[in-house]
GROMACS .gro file of C-alpha atoms in nm:
model
  273
    1MET     CA    1  -0.024   0.004   0.014
    2PHE     CA    2   0.125   0.365  -0.052
    3GLY     CA    3   0.013   0.696  -0.124
    4PHE     CA    4   0.119   1.053  -0.222
    5ILE     CA    5   0.033   1.419  -0.180
    6GLY     CA    6   0.189   1.684  -0.305
    7ASN     CA    7   0.107   2.051  -0.474
    8ARG     CA    8   0.241   1.924  -0.838
    9PRO     CA    9   0.042   1.760  -1.044
   10ASP     CA   10   0.216   1.714  -1.358
   11LEU     CA   11   0.500   1.596  -1.156
   12GLY     CA   12   0.331   1.306  -0.962
   13ALA     CA   13   0.340   0.992  -1.218
   14ARG     CA   14   0.762   1.055  -1.189
   15VAL     CA   15   0.789   1.098  -0.787
   16LEU     CA   16   0.582   0.705  -0.810
   17GLN     CA   17   0.841   0.603  -1.128
   18SER     CA   18   1.096   0.715  -0.889
   19SER     CA   19   1.008   0.447  -0.641
   20ALA     CA   20   0.943   0.218  -0.897
   21GLU     CA   21   1.192  -0.070  -0.771
   22LEU     CA   22   1.017  -0.011  -0.389
   23LEU     CA   23   0.660  -0.025  -0.490
   24ARG     CA   24   0.670  -0.344  -0.716
   25VAL     CA   25   0.517  -0.664  -0.605
   26ARG     CA   26   0.588  -1.028  -0.654
   27ARG     CA   27   0.317  -1.291  -0.644
   28ASP     CA   28   0.406  -1.644  -0.598
   29PRO     CA   29   0.247  -1.911  -0.832
   30GLY     CA   30  -0.087  -2.005  -0.760
   31ASP     CA   31  -0.129  -1.678  -0.577
   32PRO     CA   32  -0.327  -1.431  -0.767
   33LEU     CA   33  -0.368  -1.034  -0.664
   34GLY     CA   34  -0.533  -0.753  -0.758
   35TRP     CA   35  -0.474  -0.423  -0.758
   36GLY     CA   36  -0.617  -0.054  -0.728
   37LEU     CA   37  -0.560   0.317  -0.751
   38GLY     CA   38  -0.755   0.549  -0.632
   39PHE     CA   39  -0.688   1.003  -0.721
   40TYR     CA   40  -0.790   1.309  -0.767
   41GLN     CA   41  -0.777   1.440  -1.132
   42ALA     CA   42  -0.967   1.800  -1.283
   43GLY     CA   43  -1.197   1.794  -0.984
   44GLU     CA   44  -1.260   1.474  -0.991
   45ILE     CA   45  -1.202   1.080  -0.818
   46LEU     CA   46  -1.131   0.845  -1.036
   47LEU     CA   47  -1.056   0.443  -0.928
   48ARG     CA   48  -0.857   0.216  -1.147
   49ARG     CA   49  -0.897  -0.155  -0.983
   50ARG     CA   50  -0.830  -0.484  -1.121
   51PRO     CA   51  -0.911  -0.725  -0.890
   52ILE     CA   52  -0.754  -1.049  -1.048
   53ASP     CA   53  -0.398  -0.990  -1.191
   54ASP     CA   54  -0.184  -1.279  -1.298
   55ARG     CA   55   0.112  -1.139  -1.407
   56LEU     CA   56   0.409  -1.235  -1.194
   57GLU     CA   57   0.521  -0.866  -1.108
   58ILE     CA   58   0.319  -0.602  -1.044
   59ASP     CA   59   0.394  -0.255  -1.111
   60LEU     CA   60   0.171  -0.007  -1.069
   61THR     CA   61   0.381   0.286  -1.168
   62GLU     CA   62   0.307   0.164  -1.502
   63ALA     CA   63  -0.102   0.182  -1.444
   64ALA     CA   64  -0.010   0.587  -1.312
   65GLU     CA   65   0.220   0.679  -1.565
   66ASP     CA   66  -0.050   0.872  -1.757
   67ILE     CA   67  -0.205   1.009  -1.455
   68ARG     CA   68  -0.219   1.382  -1.346
   69THR     CA   69  -0.258   1.388  -1.043
   70ASP     CA   70  -0.112   1.542  -0.683
   71VAL     CA   71  -0.309   1.297  -0.450
   72LEU     CA   72  -0.279   0.917  -0.493
   73ILE     CA   73  -0.377   0.600  -0.305
   74GLY     CA   74  -0.255   0.300  -0.411
   75HIS     CA   75  -0.275  -0.095  -0.320
   76VAL     CA   76  -0.233  -0.476  -0.415
   77ARG     CA   77  -0.469  -0.689  -0.268
   78HIS     CA   78  -0.395  -1.049  -0.121
   79ALA     CA   79  -0.717  -1.132  -0.070
   80SER     CA   80  -0.824  -1.254   0.287
   81VAL     CA   81  -1.166  -1.176   0.364
   82GLY     CA   82  -1.420  -1.123   0.029
   83ALA     CA   83  -1.359  -1.275  -0.317
   84LEU     CA   84  -1.096  -1.110  -0.608
   85ARG     CA   85  -1.395  -0.884  -0.718
   86THR     CA   86  -1.383  -0.536  -0.795
   87GLU     CA   87  -1.635  -0.446  -0.513
   88ASN     CA   88  -1.407  -0.581  -0.287
   89THR     CA   89  -1.064  -0.408  -0.426
   90HIS     CA   90  -0.883  -0.133  -0.252
   91PRO     CA   91  -0.939   0.135  -0.218
   92PHE     CA   92  -1.271   0.193  -0.153
   93ARG     CA   93  -1.468   0.595  -0.230
   94TYR     CA   94  -1.715   0.749  -0.104
   95ARG     CA   95  -1.798   1.120  -0.181
   96SER     CA   96  -1.442   1.276  -0.157
   97TRP     CA   97  -1.319   1.012   0.039
   98VAL     CA   98  -1.011   0.765  -0.068
   99PHE     CA   99  -0.940   0.477   0.177
  100ALA     CA  100  -0.717   0.130   0.143
  101GLN     CA  101  -0.590  -0.043   0.455
  102THR     CA  102  -0.353  -0.364   0.539
  103GLY     CA  103  -0.450  -0.608   0.727
  104THR     CA  104  -0.734  -0.827   0.887
  105ILE     CA  105  -1.021  -0.755   1.157
  106ALA     CA  106  -0.945  -1.013   1.404
  107GLY     CA  107  -1.319  -1.239   1.434
  108PHE     CA  108  -1.457  -1.020   1.144
  109GLU     CA  109  -1.707  -1.302   1.016
  110ARG     CA  110  -1.864  -1.238   1.368
  111LEU     CA  111  -1.868  -0.885   1.371
  112ARG     CA  112  -1.967  -0.804   1.046
  113GLU     CA  113  -2.330  -0.757   1.112
  114ARG     CA  114  -2.247  -0.548   1.459
  115LEU     CA  115  -2.054  -0.324   1.256
  116LEU     CA  116  -2.286  -0.257   1.017
  117ALA     CA  117  -2.552  -0.205   1.255
  118SER     CA  118  -2.376   0.072   1.408
  119GLN     CA  119  -2.364   0.259   1.094
  120PRO     CA  120  -2.655   0.523   0.983
  121GLU     CA  121  -2.876   0.335   0.653
  122PHE     CA  122  -2.794   0.620   0.437
  123LEU     CA  123  -2.391   0.506   0.456
  124ARG     CA  124  -2.474   0.145   0.543
  125ARG     CA  125  -2.661   0.090   0.226
  126ASN     CA  126  -2.294   0.214   0.001
  127VAL     CA  127  -2.149  -0.095   0.133
  128ARG     CA  128  -2.117  -0.256  -0.199
  129GLY     CA  129  -1.859  -0.599  -0.123
  130GLU     CA  130  -1.770  -0.824   0.177
  131THR     CA  131  -1.433  -0.732   0.312
  132ASP     CA  132  -1.358  -0.627   0.683
  133SER     CA  133  -1.143  -0.292   0.509
  134GLU     CA  134  -1.460  -0.170   0.348
  135CYS     CA  135  -1.658  -0.227   0.664
  136PHE     CA  136  -1.441  -0.068   0.817
  137PHE     CA  137  -1.418   0.272   0.594
  138TYR     CA  138  -1.804   0.300   0.603
  139LEU     CA  139  -1.762   0.297   0.986
  140PHE     CA  140  -1.478   0.541   1.000
  141LEU     CA  141  -1.764   0.716   0.763
  142SER     CA  142  -2.014   0.686   1.020
  143PHE     CA  143  -1.804   0.867   1.330
  144LEU     CA  144  -1.747   1.211   1.059
  145HIS     CA  145  -2.104   1.188   1.058
  146ASP     CA  146  -2.150   1.187   1.360
  147ALA     CA  147  -1.918   1.464   1.462
  148GLY     CA  148  -2.049   1.676   1.177
  149HIS     CA  149  -1.763   1.637   0.961
  150LEU     CA  150  -1.834   1.370   0.668
  151VAL     CA  151  -1.979   1.670   0.394
  152ASP     CA  152  -1.694   1.909   0.529
  153ASP     CA  153  -1.476   1.906   0.205
  154HIS     CA  154  -1.220   2.078   0.434
  155ALA     CA  155  -1.270   1.894   0.711
  156GLU     CA  156  -0.939   1.937   1.002
  157PRO     CA  157  -0.703   1.645   1.020
  158LYS     CA  158  -0.767   1.698   1.386
  159HIS     CA  159  -1.153   1.541   1.290
  160VAL     CA  160  -1.034   1.313   1.069
  161ALA     CA  161  -0.811   1.114   1.371
  162ALA     CA  162  -1.068   1.153   1.578
  163ALA     CA  163  -1.270   0.935   1.378
  164LEU     CA  164  -1.006   0.692   1.284
  165ARG     CA  165  -0.937   0.630   1.621
  166ALA     CA  166  -1.286   0.597   1.780
  167SER     CA  167  -1.305   0.330   1.489
  168ILE     CA  168  -0.998   0.169   1.626
  169ALA     CA  169  -1.112   0.166   1.947
  170LEU     CA  170  -1.502   0.044   1.862
  171VAL     CA  171  -1.324  -0.239   1.586
  172ASP     CA  172  -1.068  -0.301   1.903
  173ARG     CA  173  -1.319  -0.397   2.151
  174LEU     CA  174  -1.546  -0.572   1.968
  175SER     CA  175  -1.248  -0.782   1.893
  176ALA     CA  176  -1.136  -0.847   2.246
  177GLU     CA  177  -1.520  -0.942   2.334
  178GLU     CA  178  -1.456  -1.194   2.064
  179GLY     CA  179  -1.122  -1.309   2.273
  180HIS     CA  180  -0.888  -1.161   1.998
  181GLY     CA  181  -0.622  -0.913   2.065
  182PRO     CA  182  -0.563  -0.530   1.932
  183ASN     CA  183  -0.598  -0.500   1.566
  184GLY     CA  184  -0.291  -0.451   1.352
  185GLY     CA  185  -0.257  -0.329   1.004
  186ASN     CA  186  -0.145   0.036   0.824
  187ILE     CA  187  -0.453   0.283   0.669
  188LEU     CA  188  -0.455   0.530   0.402
  189VAL     CA  189  -0.727   0.758   0.452
  190THR     CA  190  -0.774   1.111   0.213
  191ASN     CA  191  -0.995   1.424   0.082
  192GLY     CA  192  -0.799   1.539  -0.146
  193GLU     CA  193  -0.690   1.839   0.046
  194HIS     CA  194  -0.483   1.626   0.323
  195MET     CA  195  -0.360   1.222   0.335
  196LEU     CA  196  -0.381   1.001   0.675
  197ALA     CA  197  -0.203   0.741   0.785
  198VAL     CA  198  -0.235   0.458   0.998
  199HIS     CA  199   0.085   0.270   1.154
  200ARG     CA  200  -0.020  -0.003   1.456
  201ASP     CA  201   0.223  -0.266   1.364
  202SER     CA  202   0.343  -0.347   0.972
  203GLN     CA  203   0.675  -0.138   0.871
  204MET     CA  204   0.532   0.194   0.708
  205SER     CA  205   0.792   0.475   0.560
  206LEU     CA  206   0.794   0.780   0.424
  207ARG     CA  207   0.995   1.002   0.161
  208VAL     CA  208   0.955   1.422   0.167
  209LEU     CA  209   1.085   1.583  -0.167
  210ARG     CA  210   1.134   1.915  -0.121
  211GLY     CA  211   1.200   2.229  -0.388
  212LYS     CA  212   1.457   2.204  -0.694
  213PHE     CA  213   1.773   1.976  -0.564
  214ASP     CA  214   1.547   1.708  -0.522
  215VAL     CA  215   1.311   1.754  -0.814
  216GLU     CA  216   1.609   1.747  -1.028
  217HIS     CA  217   1.758   1.476  -0.791
  218LEU     CA  218   1.435   1.297  -0.940
  219LEU     CA  219   1.469   1.360  -1.298
  220GLY     CA  220   1.847   1.388  -1.381
  221GLU     CA  221   1.906   1.814  -1.424
  222ASP     CA  222   1.927   1.796  -1.777
  223ALA     CA  223   1.592   1.611  -1.794
  224THR     CA  224   1.446   1.908  -1.525
  225ARG     CA  225   1.626   2.168  -1.765
  226ARG     CA  226   1.479   2.070  -2.077
  227ALA     CA  227   1.143   2.022  -1.908
  228ARG     CA  228   1.159   2.403  -1.828
  229ILE     CA  229   0.919   2.381  -1.481
  230PRO     CA  230   0.809   2.659  -1.364
  231SER     CA  231   0.866   2.742  -0.989
  232ILE     CA  232   1.066   2.424  -0.949
  233GLU     CA  233   1.155   2.563  -0.606
  234SER     CA  234   0.794   2.500  -0.405
  235SER     CA  235   0.759   2.168  -0.488
  236HIS     CA  236   0.664   1.954  -0.258
  237PHE     CA  237   0.592   1.571  -0.217
  238THR     CA  238   0.547   1.375   0.015
  239ILE     CA  239   0.525   0.994  -0.060
  240ILE     CA  240   0.444   0.699   0.155
  241ALA     CA  241   0.456   0.334   0.173
  242SER     CA  242   0.347   0.024   0.384
  243GLU     CA  243   0.516  -0.308   0.427
  244LEU     CA  244   0.850  -0.209   0.245
  245SER     CA  245   1.099  -0.477   0.184
  246ALA     CA  246   1.352  -0.257   0.357
  247ILE     CA  247   1.390   0.091   0.396
  248PRO     CA  248   1.604   0.267   0.131
  249GLN     CA  249   1.829   0.555   0.178
  250GLY     CA  250   1.624   0.900   0.178
  251TRP     CA  251   1.346   0.750   0.366
  252THR     CA  252   1.257   0.790   0.699
  253ALA     CA  253   1.052   0.458   0.913
  254ILE     CA  254   0.776   0.565   1.111
  255GLU     CA  255   0.805   0.456   1.485
  256GLY     CA  256   0.567   0.309   1.725
  257ARG     CA  257   0.118   0.321   1.699
  258SER     CA  258   0.119   0.644   1.529
  259ILE     CA  259  -0.103   0.886   1.265
  260VAL     CA  260   0.036   1.051   0.972
  261THR     CA  261  -0.063   1.393   0.911
  262LEU     CA  262   0.030   1.443   0.507
  263ARG     CA  263  -0.042   1.821   0.353
  264ARG     CA  264   0.084   1.916   0.010
  265THR     CA  265   0.279   2.196   0.089
  266ALA     CA  266   0.423   2.078   0.453
  267ASP     CA  267   0.598   1.821   0.626
  268PRO     CA  268   0.463   1.546   0.761
  269GLN     CA  269   0.329   1.541   1.142
  270VAL     CA  270   0.334   1.246   1.351
  271GLU     CA  271   0.153   1.161   1.678
  272PRO     CA  272   0.080   0.894   1.922
  273LEU     CA  273  -0.213   0.684   1.808
   0.00000   0.00000   0.00000
């Protein structure tokens, strides 16, 4: 799972290409994978999802190379709950919100109806698939709705973080009632204005690209000069990824149980979960 947010739609695909080696996923024989991209382009939210991809190596930078966007979430799915169907393929979208996560809710088969029953009917009827991830997404949206921020396109990160914390606390409590420990896995969610990441247990790292030096390092000085990129000094991107095989040079590991707020023109802010 990965995402980025920045202030240059014209450079978004190149930011991904700069990390292509890190974002490739090889599948084991007999273990089909699915993948999806969610992004904002020309004022619209678009999804590209492929529930089954039988290639030995999946490179989502290829799928994104023609996308002009400054906010994107990508996910490669090892199906643990729910069939390999488009409706079960991350990311999920509701209105301006795009969401993906890793991990599985412990005891979900016994908790699904209770989690759905806790959601307003107008949200619950939008659940199309069978996955615990989509169910969690709509639980998160329910908490945003209760706080009056669901239809707020400019919902502040603190309100999003509060809804994430409430959702995690409820799910962990219900899982504990079934005899399970706290749930793991990581989360990415965005409304196109900012992106929040939840780090619980799986490895998660990020990289920040700032200004002319980083862009020239990204594209090469000659390519940058030929492209004549305007206002290159103000360029800013943060890319974040979960379950990388190793932390590469220039990336920073996220420590502990944390919530990370990513913005277009500011460095990430990390706070305890």
